[in-house]
Amino acid sequence: MTEHVRVAVIGSGFGGLGAAVRLRREGITDFVILERAGSVGGTWRDNSYPGCACDVPSHLYSFSFAPNPDWPRAFSGQEHIRAYLEHVTDVFGLRPHLRLDSEVLRMTWDARELRWDVETSAGRYFADVVVSATGPLSDPKIPAVPGLDAFPGKVFHSARWDHGHDLAGKRVAVVGTGASAVQIVPAIQPDVSRLTLFQRTPPWVMPRVDRAVSGAERALHRALPATARLRRGLLWGIRELQVQAFTKHPNELGFVERLARRNMARAVKDPALRAKLTPGYRIGCKRILLSSTYYPALTRPNVDVVASGLSEVRGSTLVAADGTEAEADVIVFGTGFHVTDMPIADRVVGADGRTLAESWKGGMQALRGASAAGFPNWMTIIGPNTGLGNSSMILMIESQLNYMADYLRQLDVLGGRAALDARPSAVHAWNRRVQDRMKRTVWSTGGCTSWYLDANGRNTTVWPGTTAEFRRATRRVDLAEYEVVRASARPKAAQEQPAQAQSEAQDGQAQAAEDEGVTA
């Protein structure tokens, strides 16, 4: 059975559900949400490890159009965020549009019909427009460690936690020191017999100022919704003021670094351990982590910190790069995700027959974080250079939803069978300006190697500005940055080999259309 829809949304996390709500608010009901799992939630469904919680305040980590006055804590846990997404699905009537257990295997642009042919594990769809919202934190990354296949114990990634395996009394090795590990370590430390943390690079950790939200506060937010909006606005404003230090004046982060050192010194009295845990890069270069329990957990008698990455597994013996050995019954990888090499890119075939992964071989880039050249009527939510280092991704998602809505309106205005394909010159001009701004940010100058960087050392992940700047940059679609494709038009390949003069003219046109959102 083949179903033809106007829009196919891929994924049902914040990005996919937000896109679906916006489609309905725009009067578009001819769409499906293709989800590979059996329920909604995205990364907040997949990451259910002990201690899993958000490091962004709850009232900012929620949709502006779906405020929740009943957040139980200042920083909510995974179970509360997942429940919120289920609530959004029900309140906005999205369940009829859901196609669960429908993993996208391949999507191919049909230039003759001007539509996408989407093959899934549960059927086939034709879609006029595809909105890909698979997110960068969806496919776990486990390093290729020699001997890992022969490890006699249990091995799993933090995003695929095995809740059926009891860790009580076990020797557990945690590999990695990112946000997940910082939450997992204090959550499991009291139960395991021995915990060995393999730390390739220490993170900067600030206290997590979390607390229960009182019943009186929640009642106030329910009775007077404006108070919740004010709370959200204050949280947003504080983070907007911090952006300059990250993007233009990294030396201003020295004060924050001193606070982080004091936080460590209060919890870690052993100078040798403190030396292991002290980063050698500017705070902010990697994401600043929040925890008030991580450092205390590392000082417990049953915890060992190995200041080196895991390099080899010999039976039940784990060997670090510095030669340190440790015995383990269980290995937990907190080693992140395929962020700059998203697997979905191998499954998207554009107008010239190349996959998105092939098109992005030199690095991800998309016009205003949404449109890739050669992939008509295809948009991505949380695309290249839309990530944040200090605020809520929901703000960026909602900006991209504005862009998506105007994209669909422009198609309606064009009328007939039409598609929009980002001009290569516009994509390159946008990416050039973003990368120029990136040069002075802490992510480029802070002296670290982070998951923000791709294999070529370029930051294709983070947005080098404020969320307000990005909102301005995505408030509308500029048709000068797109080629309008009609069914009767010449093949794309024939149009993408213009004379030098035409190429220079397009570059000039794209530069003239520059939005203030990316002005240095």
Coordinates of C-alpha atoms in Angstrom, one line a residue:
M1 CA 0.0 0.0 0.0
T2 CA 1.3 3.4 -1.0
E3 CA 0.1 6.6 0.6
H4 CA 0.5 10.1 -0.9
V5 CA 0.8 13.0 1.5
R6 CA 1.6 16.6 1.3
V7 CA 4.2 16.4 4.0
A8 CA 6.1 13.5 5.6
V9 CA 7.7 14.4 9.0
I10 CA 10.6 12.0 10.0
G11 CA 10.9 11.6 13.7
S12 CA 8.7 12.2 16.8
G13 CA 10.9 14.0 19.2
F14 CA 10.6 17.7 19.9
G15 CA 11.4 18.6 16.3
G16 CA 9.0 16.2 14.7
L17 CA 6.1 16.9 17.1
G18 CA 6.7 20.6 16.9
A19 CA 6.6 20.4 13.1
A20 CA 3.4 18.4 13.2
V21 CA 1.7 20.9 15.6
R22 CA 2.8 23.8 13.3
L23 CA 1.4 22.1 10.2
R24 CA -2.0 21.7 11.9
R25 CA -1.9 25.4 13.0
E26 CA -1.2 26.3 9.4
G27 CA -4.3 24.4 8.3
I28 CA -2.3 21.5 6.9
T29 CA -3.7 18.1 7.9
D30 CA -2.4 15.9 5.0
F31 CA 0.8 14.7 6.7
V32 CA 2.2 11.7 8.5
I33 CA 4.8 11.4 11.2
L34 CA 7.1 8.5 10.5
E35 CA 8.7 7.1 13.6
R36 CA 11.0 4.1 13.7
A37 CA 10.2 3.2 17.4
G38 CA 6.9 2.2 19.0
S39 CA 6.2 5.5 20.8
V40 CA 7.0 9.2 20.6
G41 CA 9.7 11.0 22.5
G42 CA 12.9 10.9 20.4
T43 CA 16.0 11.2 22.5
W44 CA 13.8 11.5 25.7
R45 CA 12.4 8.1 24.9
D46 CA 15.7 6.5 24.1
N47 CA 17.7 7.9 27.0
S48 CA 16.3 6.4 30.1
Y49 CA 19.5 5.7 32.0
P50 CA 19.6 6.2 35.8
G51 CA 19.8 9.9 36.6
C52 CA 18.8 11.1 33.1
A53 CA 17.6 14.7 33.3
C54 CA 17.7 17.9 31.3
D55 CA 20.4 20.6 31.9
V56 CA 18.1 23.4 30.7
P57 CA 15.4 24.8 33.1
S58 CA 12.0 23.1 32.5
H59 CA 10.1 26.3 31.7
L60 CA 12.5 27.1 28.9
Y61 CA 12.8 23.5 27.7
S62 CA 9.2 23.4 26.5
F63 CA 7.2 24.7 23.6
S64 CA 6.0 28.4 23.9
F65 CA 2.7 27.2 22.4
A66 CA 2.4 24.4 24.9
P67 CA 3.4 25.8 28.4
N68 CA 3.4 23.3 31.3
P69 CA 2.5 25.0 34.6
D70 CA 3.1 21.7 36.4
W71 CA 6.8 21.0 35.9
P72 CA 7.7 19.3 39.2
R73 CA 11.3 20.4 39.3
A74 CA 13.4 23.4 38.1
F75 CA 15.3 20.9 35.9
S76 CA 13.1 18.1 35.0
G77 CA 13.9 14.4 34.7
Q78 CA 13.6 12.2 31.6
E79 CA 10.3 10.7 32.7
H80 CA 8.7 14.1 33.1
I81 CA 9.9 15.4 29.7
R82 CA 8.8 12.2 27.9
A83 CA 5.3 12.6 29.6
Y84 CA 5.2 16.2 28.4
L85 CA 5.8 15.0 24.8
E86 CA 3.1 12.4 25.1
H87 CA 0.8 15.1 26.4
V88 CA 1.6 17.4 23.5
T89 CA 0.8 14.5 21.1
D90 CA -2.6 14.1 22.6
V91 CA -3.6 17.7 23.2
F92 CA -2.8 18.7 19.6
G93 CA -4.4 15.6 18.0
L94 CA -1.3 14.1 16.5
R95 CA -1.9 10.4 17.0
P96 CA -3.9 9.9 13.8
H97 CA -0.9 11.2 11.9
L98 CA 1.6 8.9 13.6
R99 CA 3.0 5.9 11.8
L100 CA 4.9 4.0 14.5
D101 CA 7.4 1.2 13.9
S102 CA 8.1 2.8 10.5
E103 CA 11.8 3.3 10.0
V104 CA 12.8 5.3 7.0
L105 CA 15.0 3.1 4.9
R106 CA 15.4 5.4 1.9
M107 CA 13.9 8.6 0.4
T108 CA 14.5 9.5 -3.2
W109 CA 13.6 12.6 -5.1
D110 CA 11.5 12.0 -8.1
A111 CA 12.3 14.9 -10.5
R112 CA 9.5 14.0 -12.9
E113 CA 6.7 13.9 -10.4
L114 CA 8.3 16.5 -8.1
R115 CA 7.9 14.5 -5.0
W116 CA 9.8 12.3 -2.5
D117 CA 9.5 8.5 -2.7
V118 CA 9.9 7.4 0.9
E119 CA 10.5 3.7 1.7
T120 CA 9.9 2.6 5.3
S121 CA 10.0 -0.7 7.1
A122 CA 6.2 -0.6 7.2
G123 CA 5.3 0.7 3.8
R124 CA 5.9 3.3 1.1
Y125 CA 4.9 7.0 0.9
F126 CA 4.9 9.7 -1.7
A127 CA 5.4 13.1 -0.1
D128 CA 5.5 16.5 -1.8
V129 CA 7.7 17.8 1.1
V130 CA 9.8 16.0 3.6
V131 CA 10.7 17.5 7.0
S132 CA 13.5 15.5 8.5
A133 CA 13.5 15.8 12.3
T134 CA 15.6 12.8 13.3
G135 CA 17.8 15.0 15.5
P136 CA 21.6 14.8 16.1
L137 CA 21.3 12.8 19.3
S138 CA 19.5 9.7 17.9
D139 CA 22.2 7.3 16.8
P140 CA 24.6 6.2 19.5
K141 CA 28.3 6.1 18.8
I142 CA 30.4 3.3 20.3
P143 CA 34.1 3.4 19.5
A144 CA 35.9 0.5 17.8
V145 CA 37.9 -0.9 20.7
P146 CA 40.1 -3.9 20.0
G147 CA 38.8 -7.0 21.9
L148 CA 35.4 -5.5 22.8
D149 CA 33.6 -8.3 20.9
A150 CA 35.2 -10.9 23.1
F151 CA 34.3 -9.1 26.4
P152 CA 32.5 -11.8 28.5
G153 CA 30.2 -9.3 30.4
K154 CA 27.4 -6.9 29.4
V155 CA 28.0 -4.0 27.1
F156 CA 25.6 -1.2 26.3
H157 CA 25.4 2.5 25.4
S158 CA 23.8 5.0 27.7
A159 CA 21.1 5.6 25.1
R160 CA 20.3 1.9 25.0
W161 CA 20.2 1.2 28.7
D162 CA 19.6 -2.4 29.6
H163 CA 17.1 -2.1 32.5
G164 CA 16.9 -5.9 32.8
H165 CA 20.5 -6.1 33.9
D166 CA 21.0 -5.5 37.6
L167 CA 24.2 -3.6 38.3
A168 CA 24.1 -4.2 42.1
G169 CA 27.4 -5.7 43.3
K170 CA 29.0 -5.6 39.8
R171 CA 32.2 -4.1 38.6
V172 CA 31.2 -1.4 36.2
A173 CA 33.3 0.6 33.8
V174 CA 31.9 3.9 32.5
V175 CA 33.6 5.1 29.3
G176 CA 33.3 8.8 28.6
T177 CA 32.7 11.9 30.6
G178 CA 30.0 13.8 28.8
A179 CA 26.6 14.9 30.0
S180 CA 25.3 11.3 30.2
A181 CA 28.2 10.0 32.2
V182 CA 28.1 12.9 34.7
Q183 CA 24.5 11.8 35.5
I184 CA 25.1 8.1 35.4
V185 CA 28.1 7.9 37.7
P186 CA 26.4 9.3 40.9
A187 CA 23.2 7.4 40.1
I188 CA 24.8 4.0 40.1
Q189 CA 27.8 4.5 42.4
P190 CA 26.1 3.5 45.6
D191 CA 24.9 0.2 44.1
V192 CA 28.0 -1.2 42.3
S193 CA 30.9 -2.9 44.0
R194 CA 33.5 -1.0 41.9
L195 CA 33.1 1.8 39.4
T196 CA 35.9 2.7 37.0
L197 CA 35.6 5.9 35.0
F198 CA 37.7 6.0 31.8
Q199 CA 38.2 9.7 31.3
R200 CA 39.8 10.8 28.0
T201 CA 39.1 14.5 28.7
P202 CA 37.7 16.0 31.9
P203 CA 34.7 18.2 31.7
W204 CA 34.0 21.5 33.4
V205 CA 31.2 21.0 35.9
M206 CA 29.1 23.6 37.6
P207 CA 26.6 23.0 40.4
R208 CA 23.2 22.0 39.4
V209 CA 20.9 24.4 41.2
D210 CA 17.9 22.1 41.1
R211 CA 14.9 22.1 43.4
A212 CA 11.3 20.9 43.6
V213 CA 8.8 23.4 42.3
S214 CA 6.3 24.1 45.1
G215 CA 2.6 23.5 44.8
A216 CA 2.0 27.2 45.3
E217 CA 4.2 28.0 42.4
R218 CA 2.4 25.5 40.1
A219 CA -1.0 26.8 41.3
L220 CA 0.1 30.4 40.5
H221 CA 1.3 29.4 37.0
R222 CA -2.1 27.6 36.4
A223 CA -4.2 30.5 37.6
L224 CA -2.0 33.2 36.0
P225 CA -0.3 31.9 32.9
A226 CA 1.5 35.2 32.5
T227 CA 3.6 34.3 35.5
A228 CA 4.9 31.2 33.7
R229 CA 5.6 33.3 30.6
L230 CA 7.5 35.8 32.7
R231 CA 9.6 33.0 34.3
R232 CA 10.4 31.7 30.8
G233 CA 11.3 35.1 29.6
L234 CA 13.7 35.7 32.4
L235 CA 15.4 32.4 31.9
W236 CA 15.7 33.2 28.2
G237 CA 17.1 36.7 28.8
I238 CA 19.8 35.6 31.1
R239 CA 21.1 33.1 28.6
E240 CA 21.0 35.6 25.8
L241 CA 23.2 37.9 27.8
Q242 CA 25.7 35.1 28.2
V243 CA 26.1 34.5 24.4
Q244 CA 28.7 37.3 23.8
A245 CA 31.2 35.6 26.1
F246 CA 30.9 32.4 24.1
T247 CA 30.9 33.9 20.7
K248 CA 32.9 37.1 20.8
H249 CA 34.8 37.4 24.0
P250 CA 35.9 34.0 25.3
N251 CA 38.3 35.5 27.8
E252 CA 35.2 36.8 29.7
L253 CA 34.6 33.2 30.7
G254 CA 37.5 33.2 33.0
F255 CA 35.3 34.3 35.9
V256 CA 33.0 31.3 35.3
E257 CA 36.1 29.1 35.1
R258 CA 37.1 30.2 38.6
L259 CA 33.7 29.4 39.9
A260 CA 34.0 25.9 38.4
R261 CA 37.4 25.4 40.0
R262 CA 36.0 26.4 43.4
N263 CA 33.1 24.0 42.9
M264 CA 35.6 21.2 42.3
A265 CA 37.8 22.1 45.2
R266 CA 34.8 22.1 47.7
A267 CA 34.0 18.5 46.7
V268 CA 37.4 17.0 45.9
K269 CA 40.0 17.4 48.6
D270 CA 42.6 15.0 47.2
P271 CA 45.0 17.1 45.1
A272 CA 45.9 14.1 42.9
L273 CA 42.3 13.5 42.0
R274 CA 41.7 17.2 41.5
A275 CA 44.6 17.3 39.1
K276 CA 43.0 14.5 37.1
L277 CA 39.7 16.3 37.0
T278 CA 40.9 19.7 36.0
P279 CA 40.4 20.5 32.3
G280 CA 43.2 22.0 30.2
Y281 CA 41.0 24.1 28.0
R282 CA 38.9 27.2 28.3
I283 CA 35.5 26.6 30.0
G284 CA 32.7 26.6 27.4
C285 CA 34.8 25.0 24.6
K286 CA 33.0 21.8 25.4
R287 CA 29.5 22.0 26.8
I288 CA 29.5 23.1 30.5
L289 CA 27.9 20.3 32.5
L290 CA 25.7 20.7 35.6
S291 CA 25.9 18.4 38.6
S292 CA 26.1 18.7 42.3
T293 CA 26.7 15.0 42.8
Y294 CA 29.3 14.0 40.2
Y295 CA 32.4 15.2 42.0
P296 CA 31.3 13.8 45.4
A297 CA 30.6 10.4 43.8
L298 CA 34.2 10.4 42.3
T299 CA 35.6 10.7 45.8
R300 CA 33.9 7.5 47.1
P301 CA 36.1 4.5 48.0
N302 CA 34.6 2.3 45.4
V303 CA 35.4 4.7 42.5
D304 CA 38.5 4.9 40.4
V305 CA 39.2 7.6 37.8
V306 CA 41.5 6.6 35.0
A307 CA 42.7 9.7 33.3
S308 CA 43.0 8.1 29.9
G309 CA 40.7 6.7 27.3
L310 CA 39.9 3.0 26.8
S311 CA 42.2 1.5 24.2
E312 CA 41.8 -2.3 24.5
V313 CA 39.8 -5.1 26.1
R314 CA 41.4 -8.3 27.1
G315 CA 38.7 -10.7 28.3
S316 CA 37.3 -9.0 31.4
T317 CA 40.4 -6.7 31.7
L318 CA 40.1 -3.2 30.3
V319 CA 43.3 -1.4 29.3
A320 CA 43.6 2.3 29.1
A321 CA 45.8 4.2 26.6
D322 CA 48.2 4.9 29.5
G323 CA 48.5 1.2 30.3
T324 CA 46.2 1.3 33.4
E325 CA 44.2 -1.9 33.8
A326 CA 40.8 -2.5 35.4
E327 CA 38.5 -5.5 35.8
A328 CA 34.9 -5.1 34.8
D329 CA 31.7 -7.1 34.6
V330 CA 29.8 -4.4 32.7
I331 CA 30.9 -1.7 30.3
V332 CA 28.7 1.4 29.8
F333 CA 29.6 3.6 26.9
G334 CA 28.7 7.3 27.4
T335 CA 30.4 8.2 24.2
G336 CA 27.9 10.3 22.5
F337 CA 26.2 10.2 19.1
H338 CA 26.7 10.4 15.4
V339 CA 26.2 14.2 15.3
T340 CA 28.3 15.4 12.3
D341 CA 27.8 12.2 10.4
M342 CA 24.1 11.5 10.9
P343 CA 23.1 8.1 9.5
I344 CA 19.9 9.5 8.0
A345 CA 22.1 11.4 5.5
D346 CA 23.0 8.0 3.8
R347 CA 19.3 7.4 3.2
V348 CA 18.4 10.6 1.4
V349 CA 19.0 10.7 -2.4
G350 CA 18.7 14.0 -4.1
A351 CA 18.0 15.4 -7.5
D352 CA 21.4 14.4 -9.0
G353 CA 21.3 10.9 -7.6
R354 CA 23.8 11.6 -4.8
T355 CA 23.0 10.9 -1.2
L356 CA 23.0 13.7 1.3
A357 CA 26.0 12.1 3.0
E358 CA 27.9 12.3 -0.3
S359 CA 26.9 15.9 -0.7
W360 CA 28.1 16.7 2.8
K361 CA 31.3 14.8 2.5
G362 CA 33.3 18.0 3.0
G363 CA 31.1 19.0 6.0
M364 CA 27.5 19.5 6.7
Q365 CA 26.0 22.8 5.4
A366 CA 22.4 23.9 4.9
L367 CA 20.8 27.3 4.1
R368 CA 19.7 28.8 7.4
G369 CA 20.2 25.4 8.9
A370 CA 17.3 23.9 6.9
S371 CA 17.8 23.4 3.2
A372 CA 20.5 21.5 1.4
A373 CA 21.3 22.3 -2.3
G374 CA 20.2 19.6 -4.7
F375 CA 17.5 18.3 -2.3
P376 CA 14.3 20.1 -3.4
N377 CA 11.3 20.3 -0.9
W378 CA 13.5 18.7 1.8
M379 CA 14.1 20.5 5.1
T380 CA 15.7 19.5 8.3
I381 CA 14.9 20.5 11.8
I382 CA 18.0 20.9 14.1
G383 CA 20.2 21.0 11.0
P384 CA 23.8 22.2 10.5
N385 CA 24.9 25.0 12.8
T386 CA 21.7 25.2 14.8
G387 CA 22.9 23.8 18.0
L388 CA 23.4 25.8 21.2
G389 CA 26.1 25.8 23.9
N390 CA 24.2 27.5 26.7
S391 CA 20.4 27.7 26.1
S392 CA 17.4 25.7 25.0
M393 CA 17.2 23.9 21.7
I394 CA 13.4 24.4 21.8
L395 CA 14.0 28.1 20.9
M396 CA 15.9 27.1 17.8
I397 CA 13.4 24.5 16.8
E398 CA 10.5 27.0 17.0
S399 CA 12.5 29.4 14.8
Q400 CA 13.0 26.6 12.2
L401 CA 9.2 25.9 12.4
N402 CA 8.6 29.5 11.4
Y403 CA 10.9 28.9 8.4
M404 CA 9.1 25.7 7.5
A405 CA 5.7 27.3 7.7
D406 CA 6.8 30.2 5.3
Y407 CA 8.4 27.6 3.0
L408 CA 5.1 25.9 2.6
R409 CA 3.3 29.2 2.1
Q410 CA 5.7 30.1 -0.6
L411 CA 4.9 26.9 -2.4
D412 CA 1.2 27.7 -2.2
V413 CA 1.8 31.1 -3.6
L414 CA 3.8 29.7 -6.5
G415 CA 0.9 27.4 -7.3
G416 CA 0.8 24.4 -9.5
R417 CA 3.4 21.6 -9.2
A418 CA 6.5 23.4 -7.9
A419 CA 9.5 22.7 -5.7
L420 CA 12.1 24.9 -4.0
D421 CA 15.8 23.9 -4.2
A422 CA 18.4 26.0 -2.3
R423 CA 20.9 27.6 -4.7
P424 CA 24.4 26.3 -4.1
S425 CA 25.6 29.9 -4.1
A426 CA 23.2 30.8 -1.3
V427 CA 24.1 27.8 0.8
H428 CA 27.8 28.5 0.4
A429 CA 27.4 32.2 1.2
W430 CA 25.4 31.4 4.4
N431 CA 27.9 28.8 5.5
R432 CA 30.8 31.1 4.8
R433 CA 29.4 33.8 7.0
V434 CA 28.6 31.3 9.8
Q435 CA 32.1 29.8 9.7
D436 CA 33.7 33.3 9.6
R437 CA 31.8 34.1 12.8
M438 CA 32.8 30.8 14.3
K439 CA 36.5 31.7 14.2
R440 CA 36.4 33.9 17.3
T441 CA 34.1 31.7 19.4
V442 CA 35.2 29.7 22.4
W443 CA 34.4 26.5 20.5
S444 CA 37.2 27.4 18.0
T445 CA 39.6 29.2 20.3
G446 CA 39.2 27.3 23.6
G447 CA 41.8 24.7 23.0
C448 CA 39.6 21.5 23.0
T449 CA 38.4 18.9 20.6
S450 CA 34.6 18.5 21.0
W451 CA 31.8 16.6 19.4
Y452 CA 30.8 20.0 17.8
L453 CA 33.6 19.5 15.3
D454 CA 33.5 17.2 12.3
A455 CA 36.2 15.0 10.9
N456 CA 37.7 18.1 9.1
G457 CA 37.9 20.1 12.4
R458 CA 35.1 22.4 11.4
N459 CA 32.3 23.3 13.7
T460 CA 29.2 22.3 11.8
T461 CA 27.0 21.9 14.9
V462 CA 26.7 25.1 16.9
W463 CA 25.1 28.5 16.1
P464 CA 27.5 31.3 16.7
G465 CA 25.0 33.9 17.8
T466 CA 21.9 34.5 20.0
T467 CA 18.6 32.7 19.6
A468 CA 17.1 36.1 18.7
E469 CA 19.5 36.5 15.8
F470 CA 18.5 33.1 14.5
R471 CA 14.8 33.9 14.9
R472 CA 15.3 37.0 12.7
A473 CA 17.4 34.9 10.2
T474 CA 14.6 32.4 9.8
R475 CA 11.5 34.5 10.0
R476 CA 10.8 34.2 6.3
V477 CA 12.0 32.4 3.1
D478 CA 13.8 34.5 0.6
L479 CA 13.0 33.2 -2.8
A480 CA 16.2 34.8 -4.2
E481 CA 18.0 32.0 -2.3
Y482 CA 16.1 29.3 -4.1
E483 CA 15.6 27.9 -7.5
V484 CA 11.9 27.3 -8.4
V485 CA 11.7 23.9 -10.0
R486 CA 8.7 23.0 -12.2
A487 CA 7.9 19.7 -13.7
S488 CA 8.7 21.0 -17.1
A489 CA 12.1 22.4 -16.1
R490 CA 15.4 21.2 -17.4
P491 CA 17.1 18.5 -15.3
K492 CA 18.9 20.0 -12.3
A493 CA 22.3 18.7 -13.5
A494 CA 22.0 20.8 -16.7
Q495 CA 21.3 23.9 -14.7
E496 CA 24.1 23.5 -12.2
Q497 CA 26.9 24.1 -14.8
P498 CA 26.4 27.8 -15.6
A499 CA 29.0 30.2 -17.1
Q500 CA 31.4 31.9 -14.7
A501 CA 29.5 35.1 -15.1
Q502 CA 26.2 33.5 -14.0
S503 CA 27.9 31.9 -11.0
E504 CA 29.3 35.2 -9.9
A505 CA 25.9 36.9 -10.4
Q506 CA 24.3 34.3 -8.2
D507 CA 26.9 34.8 -5.5
G508 CA 26.3 38.5 -5.6
Q509 CA 22.5 37.9 -5.4
A510 CA 22.9 35.7 -2.4
Q511 CA 25.2 38.2 -0.7
A512 CA 22.8 41.0 -1.3
A513 CA 20.0 39.0 0.3
E514 CA 22.1 38.5 3.5
D515 CA 20.0 38.5 6.6
E516 CA 21.0 40.5 9.6
G517 CA 21.0 37.3 11.6
V518 CA 24.4 36.3 10.3
T519 CA 26.0 39.7 10.1
A520 CA 29.3 39.8 12.0

